[in-house]
Coordinates of C-alpha atoms in Angstrom, one line a residue:
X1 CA 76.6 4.1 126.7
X2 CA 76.9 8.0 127.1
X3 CA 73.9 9.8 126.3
X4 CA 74.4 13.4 125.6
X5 CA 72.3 16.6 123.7
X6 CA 72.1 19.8 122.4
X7 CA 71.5 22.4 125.3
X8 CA 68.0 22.9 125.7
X9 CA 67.6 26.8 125.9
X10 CA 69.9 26.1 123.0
X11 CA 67.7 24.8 120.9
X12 CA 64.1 26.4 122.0
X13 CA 66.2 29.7 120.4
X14 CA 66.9 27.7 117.3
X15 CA 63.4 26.5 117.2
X16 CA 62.3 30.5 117.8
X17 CA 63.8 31.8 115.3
X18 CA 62.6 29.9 112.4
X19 CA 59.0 30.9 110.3
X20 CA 55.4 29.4 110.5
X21 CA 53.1 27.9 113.4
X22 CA 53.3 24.3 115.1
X23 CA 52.4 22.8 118.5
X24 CA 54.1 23.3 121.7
X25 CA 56.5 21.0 123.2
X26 CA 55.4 17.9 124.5
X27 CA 58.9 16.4 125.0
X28 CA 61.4 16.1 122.6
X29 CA 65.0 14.5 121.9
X30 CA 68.1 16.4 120.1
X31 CA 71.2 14.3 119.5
X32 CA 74.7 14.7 119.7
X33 CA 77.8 13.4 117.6
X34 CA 76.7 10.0 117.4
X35 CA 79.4 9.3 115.4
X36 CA 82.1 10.3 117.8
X37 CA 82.2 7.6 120.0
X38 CA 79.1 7.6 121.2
X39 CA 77.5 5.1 119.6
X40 CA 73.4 5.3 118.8
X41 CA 70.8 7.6 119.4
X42 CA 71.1 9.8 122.8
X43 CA 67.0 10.9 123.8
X44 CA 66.6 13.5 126.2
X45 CA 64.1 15.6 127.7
X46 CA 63.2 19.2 127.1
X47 CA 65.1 22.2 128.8
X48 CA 63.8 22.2 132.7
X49 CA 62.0 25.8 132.4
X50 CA 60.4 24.5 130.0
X51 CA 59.4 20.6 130.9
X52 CA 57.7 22.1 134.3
X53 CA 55.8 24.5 132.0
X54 CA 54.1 21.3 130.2
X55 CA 53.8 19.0 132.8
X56 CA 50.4 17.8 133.5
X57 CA 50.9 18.1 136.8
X58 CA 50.2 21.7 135.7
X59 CA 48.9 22.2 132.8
X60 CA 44.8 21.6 132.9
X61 CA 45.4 20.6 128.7
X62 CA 46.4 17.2 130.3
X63 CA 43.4 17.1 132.6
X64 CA 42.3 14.0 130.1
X65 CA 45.5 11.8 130.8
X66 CA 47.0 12.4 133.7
X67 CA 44.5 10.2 135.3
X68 CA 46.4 7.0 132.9
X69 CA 48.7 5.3 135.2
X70 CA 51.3 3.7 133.3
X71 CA 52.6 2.4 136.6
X72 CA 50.0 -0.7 137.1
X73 CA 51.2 -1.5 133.2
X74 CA 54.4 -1.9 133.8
X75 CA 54.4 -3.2 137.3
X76 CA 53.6 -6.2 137.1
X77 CA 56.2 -7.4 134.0
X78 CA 58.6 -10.2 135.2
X79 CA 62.0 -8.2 135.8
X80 CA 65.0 -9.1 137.9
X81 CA 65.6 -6.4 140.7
X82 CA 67.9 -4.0 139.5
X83 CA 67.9 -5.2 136.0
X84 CA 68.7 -2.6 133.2
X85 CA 65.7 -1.0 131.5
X86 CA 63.2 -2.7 129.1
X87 CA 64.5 -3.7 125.5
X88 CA 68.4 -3.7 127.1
X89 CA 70.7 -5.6 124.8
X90 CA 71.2 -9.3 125.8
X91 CA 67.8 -9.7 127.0
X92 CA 67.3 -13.3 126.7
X93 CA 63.8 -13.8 126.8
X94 CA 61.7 -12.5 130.4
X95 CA 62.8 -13.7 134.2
X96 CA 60.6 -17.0 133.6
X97 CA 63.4 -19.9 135.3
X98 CA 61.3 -22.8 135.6
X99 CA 61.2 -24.4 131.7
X100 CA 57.6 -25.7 132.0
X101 CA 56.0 -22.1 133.2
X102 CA 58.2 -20.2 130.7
X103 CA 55.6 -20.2 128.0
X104 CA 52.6 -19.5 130.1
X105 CA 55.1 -16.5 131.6
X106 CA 56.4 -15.3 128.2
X107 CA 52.7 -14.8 127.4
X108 CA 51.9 -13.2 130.3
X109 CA 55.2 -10.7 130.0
X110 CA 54.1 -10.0 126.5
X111 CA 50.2 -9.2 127.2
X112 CA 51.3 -6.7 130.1
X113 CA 53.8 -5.2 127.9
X114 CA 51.3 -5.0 124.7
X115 CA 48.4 -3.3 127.4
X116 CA 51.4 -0.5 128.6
X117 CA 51.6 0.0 124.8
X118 CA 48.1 0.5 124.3
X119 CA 47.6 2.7 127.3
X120 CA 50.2 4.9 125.9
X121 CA 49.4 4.6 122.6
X122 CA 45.9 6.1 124.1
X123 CA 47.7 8.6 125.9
X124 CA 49.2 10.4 123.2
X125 CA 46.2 10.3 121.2
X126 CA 44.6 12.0 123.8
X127 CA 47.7 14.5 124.3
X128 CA 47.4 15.8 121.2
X129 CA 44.0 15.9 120.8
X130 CA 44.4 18.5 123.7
X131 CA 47.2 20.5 123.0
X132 CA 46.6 24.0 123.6
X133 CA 49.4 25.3 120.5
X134 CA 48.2 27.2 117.7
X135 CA 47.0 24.3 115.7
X136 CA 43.7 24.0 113.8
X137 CA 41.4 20.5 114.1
X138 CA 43.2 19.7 110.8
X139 CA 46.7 19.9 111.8
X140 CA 45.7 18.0 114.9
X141 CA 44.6 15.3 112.9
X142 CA 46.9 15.3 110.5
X143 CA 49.6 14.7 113.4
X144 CA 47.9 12.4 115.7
X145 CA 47.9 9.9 111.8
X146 CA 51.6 11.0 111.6
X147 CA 51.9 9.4 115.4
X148 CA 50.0 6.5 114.3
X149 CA 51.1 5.6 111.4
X150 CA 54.9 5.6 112.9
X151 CA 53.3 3.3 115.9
X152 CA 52.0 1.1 113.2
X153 CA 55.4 1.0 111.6
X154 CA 57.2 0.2 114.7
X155 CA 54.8 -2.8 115.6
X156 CA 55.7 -4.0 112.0
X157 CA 59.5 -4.0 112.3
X158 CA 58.9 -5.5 115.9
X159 CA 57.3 -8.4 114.3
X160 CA 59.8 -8.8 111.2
X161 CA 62.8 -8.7 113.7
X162 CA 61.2 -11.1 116.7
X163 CA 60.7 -13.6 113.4
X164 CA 61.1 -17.0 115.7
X165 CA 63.2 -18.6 112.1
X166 CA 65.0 -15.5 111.9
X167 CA 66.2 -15.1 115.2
X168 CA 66.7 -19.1 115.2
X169 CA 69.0 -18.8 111.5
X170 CA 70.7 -15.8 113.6
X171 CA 71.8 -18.2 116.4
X172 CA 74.0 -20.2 114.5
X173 CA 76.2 -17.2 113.8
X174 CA 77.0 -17.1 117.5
X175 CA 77.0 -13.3 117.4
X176 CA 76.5 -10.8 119.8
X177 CA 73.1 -10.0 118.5
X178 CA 70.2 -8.0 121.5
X179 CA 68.0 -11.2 121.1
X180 CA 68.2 -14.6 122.1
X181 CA 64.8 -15.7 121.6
X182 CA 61.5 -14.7 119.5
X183 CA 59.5 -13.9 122.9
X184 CA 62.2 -12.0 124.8
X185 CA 62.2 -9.6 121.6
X186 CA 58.5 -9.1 121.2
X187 CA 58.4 -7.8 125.2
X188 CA 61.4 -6.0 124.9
X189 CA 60.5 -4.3 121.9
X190 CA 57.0 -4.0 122.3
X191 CA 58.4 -2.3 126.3
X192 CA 60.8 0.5 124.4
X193 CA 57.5 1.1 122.3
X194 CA 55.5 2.2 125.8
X195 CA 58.4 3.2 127.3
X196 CA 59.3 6.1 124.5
X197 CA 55.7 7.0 123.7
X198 CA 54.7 7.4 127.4
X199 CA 58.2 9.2 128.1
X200 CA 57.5 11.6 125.0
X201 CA 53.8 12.7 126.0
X202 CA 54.9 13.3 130.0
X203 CA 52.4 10.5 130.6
X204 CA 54.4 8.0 133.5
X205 CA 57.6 10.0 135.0
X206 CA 59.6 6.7 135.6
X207 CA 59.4 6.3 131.8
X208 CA 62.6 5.3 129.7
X209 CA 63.0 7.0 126.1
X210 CA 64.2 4.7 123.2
X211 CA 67.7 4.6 122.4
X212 CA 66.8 3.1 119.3
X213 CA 63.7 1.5 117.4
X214 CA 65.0 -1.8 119.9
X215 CA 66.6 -0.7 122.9
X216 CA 66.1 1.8 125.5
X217 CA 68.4 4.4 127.1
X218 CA 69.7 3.5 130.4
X219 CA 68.5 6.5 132.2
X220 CA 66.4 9.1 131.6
X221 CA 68.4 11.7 130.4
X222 CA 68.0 15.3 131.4
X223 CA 69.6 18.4 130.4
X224 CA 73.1 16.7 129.7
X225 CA 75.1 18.8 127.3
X226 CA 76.7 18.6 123.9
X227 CA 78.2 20.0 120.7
X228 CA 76.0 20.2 118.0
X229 CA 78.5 18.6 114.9
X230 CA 77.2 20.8 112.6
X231 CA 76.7 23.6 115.0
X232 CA 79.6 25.9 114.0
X233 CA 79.4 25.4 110.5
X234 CA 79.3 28.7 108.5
X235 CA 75.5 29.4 107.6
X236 CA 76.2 30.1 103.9
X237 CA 73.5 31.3 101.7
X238 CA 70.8 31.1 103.9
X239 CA 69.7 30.5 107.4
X240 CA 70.5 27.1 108.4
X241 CA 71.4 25.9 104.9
X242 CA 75.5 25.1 106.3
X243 CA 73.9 23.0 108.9
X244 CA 71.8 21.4 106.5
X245 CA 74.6 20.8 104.3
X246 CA 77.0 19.7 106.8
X247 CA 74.0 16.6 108.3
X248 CA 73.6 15.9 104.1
X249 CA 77.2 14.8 104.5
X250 CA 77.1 12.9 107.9
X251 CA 73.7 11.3 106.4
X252 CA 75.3 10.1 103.3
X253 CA 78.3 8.7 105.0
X254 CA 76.7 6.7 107.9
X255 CA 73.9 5.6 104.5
X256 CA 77.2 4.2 102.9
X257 CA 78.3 2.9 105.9
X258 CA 74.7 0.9 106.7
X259 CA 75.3 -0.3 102.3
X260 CA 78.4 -2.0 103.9
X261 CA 77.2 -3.5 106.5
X262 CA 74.6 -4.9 104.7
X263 CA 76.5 -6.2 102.3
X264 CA 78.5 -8.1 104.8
X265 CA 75.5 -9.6 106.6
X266 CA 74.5 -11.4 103.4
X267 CA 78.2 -12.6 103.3
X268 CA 77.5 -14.3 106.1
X269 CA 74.3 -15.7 105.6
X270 CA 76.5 -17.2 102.5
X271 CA 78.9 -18.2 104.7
X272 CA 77.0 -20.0 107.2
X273 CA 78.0 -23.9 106.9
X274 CA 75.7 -26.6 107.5
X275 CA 72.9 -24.6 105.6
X276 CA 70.9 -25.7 102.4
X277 CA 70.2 -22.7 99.8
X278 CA 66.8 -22.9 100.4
X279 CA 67.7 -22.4 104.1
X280 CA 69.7 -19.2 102.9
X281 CA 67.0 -17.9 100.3
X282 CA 64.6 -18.4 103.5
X283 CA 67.0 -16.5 105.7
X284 CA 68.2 -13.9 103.5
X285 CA 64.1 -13.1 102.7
X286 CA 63.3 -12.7 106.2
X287 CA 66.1 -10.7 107.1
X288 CA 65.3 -8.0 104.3
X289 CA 61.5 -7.6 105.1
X290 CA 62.9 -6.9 109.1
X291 CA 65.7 -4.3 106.9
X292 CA 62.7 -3.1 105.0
X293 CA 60.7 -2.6 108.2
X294 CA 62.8 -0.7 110.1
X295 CA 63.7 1.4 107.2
X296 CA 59.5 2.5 106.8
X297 CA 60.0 3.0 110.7
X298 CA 62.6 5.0 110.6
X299 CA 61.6 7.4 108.2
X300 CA 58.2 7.6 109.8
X301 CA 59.5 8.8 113.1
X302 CA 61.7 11.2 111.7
X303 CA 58.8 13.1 110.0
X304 CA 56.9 12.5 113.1
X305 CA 59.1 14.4 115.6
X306 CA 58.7 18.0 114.1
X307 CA 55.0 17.7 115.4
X308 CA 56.6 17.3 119.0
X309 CA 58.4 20.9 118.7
X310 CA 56.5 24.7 119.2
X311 CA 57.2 25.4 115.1
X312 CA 57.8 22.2 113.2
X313 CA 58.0 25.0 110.8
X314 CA 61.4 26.7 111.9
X315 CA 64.7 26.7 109.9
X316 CA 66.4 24.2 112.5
X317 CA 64.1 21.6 112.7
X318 CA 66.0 19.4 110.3
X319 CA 69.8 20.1 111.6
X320 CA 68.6 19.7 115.1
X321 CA 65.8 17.0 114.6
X322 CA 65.3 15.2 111.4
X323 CA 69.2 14.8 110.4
X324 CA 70.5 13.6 114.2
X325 CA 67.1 11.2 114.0
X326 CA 68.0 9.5 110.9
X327 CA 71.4 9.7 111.9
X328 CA 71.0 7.9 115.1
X329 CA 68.8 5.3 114.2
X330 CA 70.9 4.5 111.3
X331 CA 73.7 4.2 113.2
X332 CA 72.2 2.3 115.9
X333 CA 70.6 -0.6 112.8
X334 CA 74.6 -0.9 111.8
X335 CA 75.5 -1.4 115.1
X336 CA 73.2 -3.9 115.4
X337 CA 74.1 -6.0 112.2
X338 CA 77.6 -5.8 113.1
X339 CA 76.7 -7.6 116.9
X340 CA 74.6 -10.2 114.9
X341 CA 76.1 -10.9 112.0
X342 CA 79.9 -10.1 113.1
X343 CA 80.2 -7.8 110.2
X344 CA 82.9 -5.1 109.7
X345 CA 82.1 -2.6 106.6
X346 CA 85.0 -0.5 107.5

């Protein structure tokens, strides 16, 4: 899948010229047209110049975590050689062949993946507890419970989605769908988590970004260059408010478009033979609280990101940040109910 971004000196100007006071940059992701064929959400780092400026490796603010080695978290995970990063689609379960160990390896895969989450989770904490921006005790605080709260959120759609009779009424549809199993969608998931979070706070450089709340990007993406689609749109009335407009009208179609989708999905829950109607009630309940889930999520993150920018304040925080977020994310849940649930909505 192509991964692509706003240029990064690009938008450190847009972020300069907006109004007000906010961290520095720890690391964060701009997205391009989504909608033009690529296909989800596309992370990518910060603008060189400016990623060697916050590195820890040089910057004494990260004194506190640079001494957290992701590495030993992540090492020892049961992975092919070669295999694509954690949370790829299709991952069945873990690299656990032999049927009597799988359980006792699943577990294992899963504890190793929930302590790489915790050591980042502490990590970030720690990040911005010592970021050196103009922010005040308060504003520290109030964005290190913005960071957990999304966390918390995440963990909560992790669970709803890697629902064992969930993904087992999902089967039967004989979909396309990232899962095949309960376990292999708690590690993956619960490895995207660690993966973004550590690849966010510069805390382990091998770190993958998400591509979404359940997948993560292929590669690290760095400095790869887009069109902003609502770049060149006449400012109108004020700074930024054509932008704004023109990501209104992107975020209202892909909202419709998710409404379709969804609609469809419950067709074919409906449509599933073989099934009793409390089987479908059952079915149809569990699938919303994982719909409701990733929905909290989602909105969570997106308020959370503006912390990760020098001015969560400026004008194009939500053309270059919010709107491509929900965008993204959105489009990477329809995606996602299409593969599983083999629905259209066009």
């Amino acid at each position: 899948m192509r991964r692509t971004t706003i240029p990064g000196a690009l938008r450190l100007l847009q972020i300069a010229r907006g109004i007000g006071r906010g961290p520095k940059l720890m690391r964060s992701r701009a997205r391009s047209d989504v909608a033009a064929g690529t296909g989800g959400r596309h992370p990518a780092g910060i603008h060189a110049a400016s990623r060697a400026a916050y590195h820890c490796a040089t910057e004494s603010r990260f004194a506190a975590i640079c001494g957290i080695s992701l590495t030993v978290a992540f090492a020892g995970i049961p992975q092919a050689a070669g295999a694509a990063p954690p949370g790829s689609p299709g991952e069945r379960s873990v690299e656990c062949a032999a049927p009597r160990a799988r359980e006792a390896c699943e577990a294992e895969a899963l504890r190793q993946a929930q302590q790489a989450l915790e050591a980042a989770r502490h990590g970030a904490t720690e990040a911005i507890a010592a970021t050196d921006g103009p922010l005040d005790p308060e504003e520290r605080e109030a964005w290190a419970r913005a960071f957990t709260t999304s966390l918390s959120l995440w963990r909560a759609f992790r669970d709803a989605r890697c629902d064992p009779r969930l993904i087992s009424y999902e089967g039967a549809l004989k979909g396309t769908g990232p899962f095949a199993d309960a376990p292999g969608c708690r590690v993956a998931i619960t490895r995207v988590m660690a993966g973004d979070v550590s690849f966010r706070y510069d805390l382990e450089v091998a770190a993958h970004p998400r591509e979404s709340a359940t997948r993560a990007s292929p590669a690290r993406a760095e400095g790869a260059e887009a069109k902003d689609p609502c770049g060149d749109v006449d400012p109108a009335a004020c700074d930024y408010c054509g932008a704004n407009q023109c990501w209104e009208q992107r975020l209202a179609r892909v909202d419709r478009e998710l409404n379709r989708v969804w609609v469809s999905s419950l067709g074919a829950i409906r449509g599933t033979p073989n099934l009793a109607p409390a089987g479908r009630a059952d079915w149809t309940a569990r699938l919303r609280t994982a719909q409701r889930a990733w929905l909290a999520w989602r909105d969570a993150e997106c308020a959370l990101e503006p912390w990760e920018t020098p001015n969560r304040f400026a004008h194009s925080i939500y053309s270059t940040l919010v709107a491509p977020c929900l965008e993204g994310e959105t489009l990477a849940r329809i995606n996602d109910l299409r593969a599983t649930y083999r629905s259209g909505g066009r």
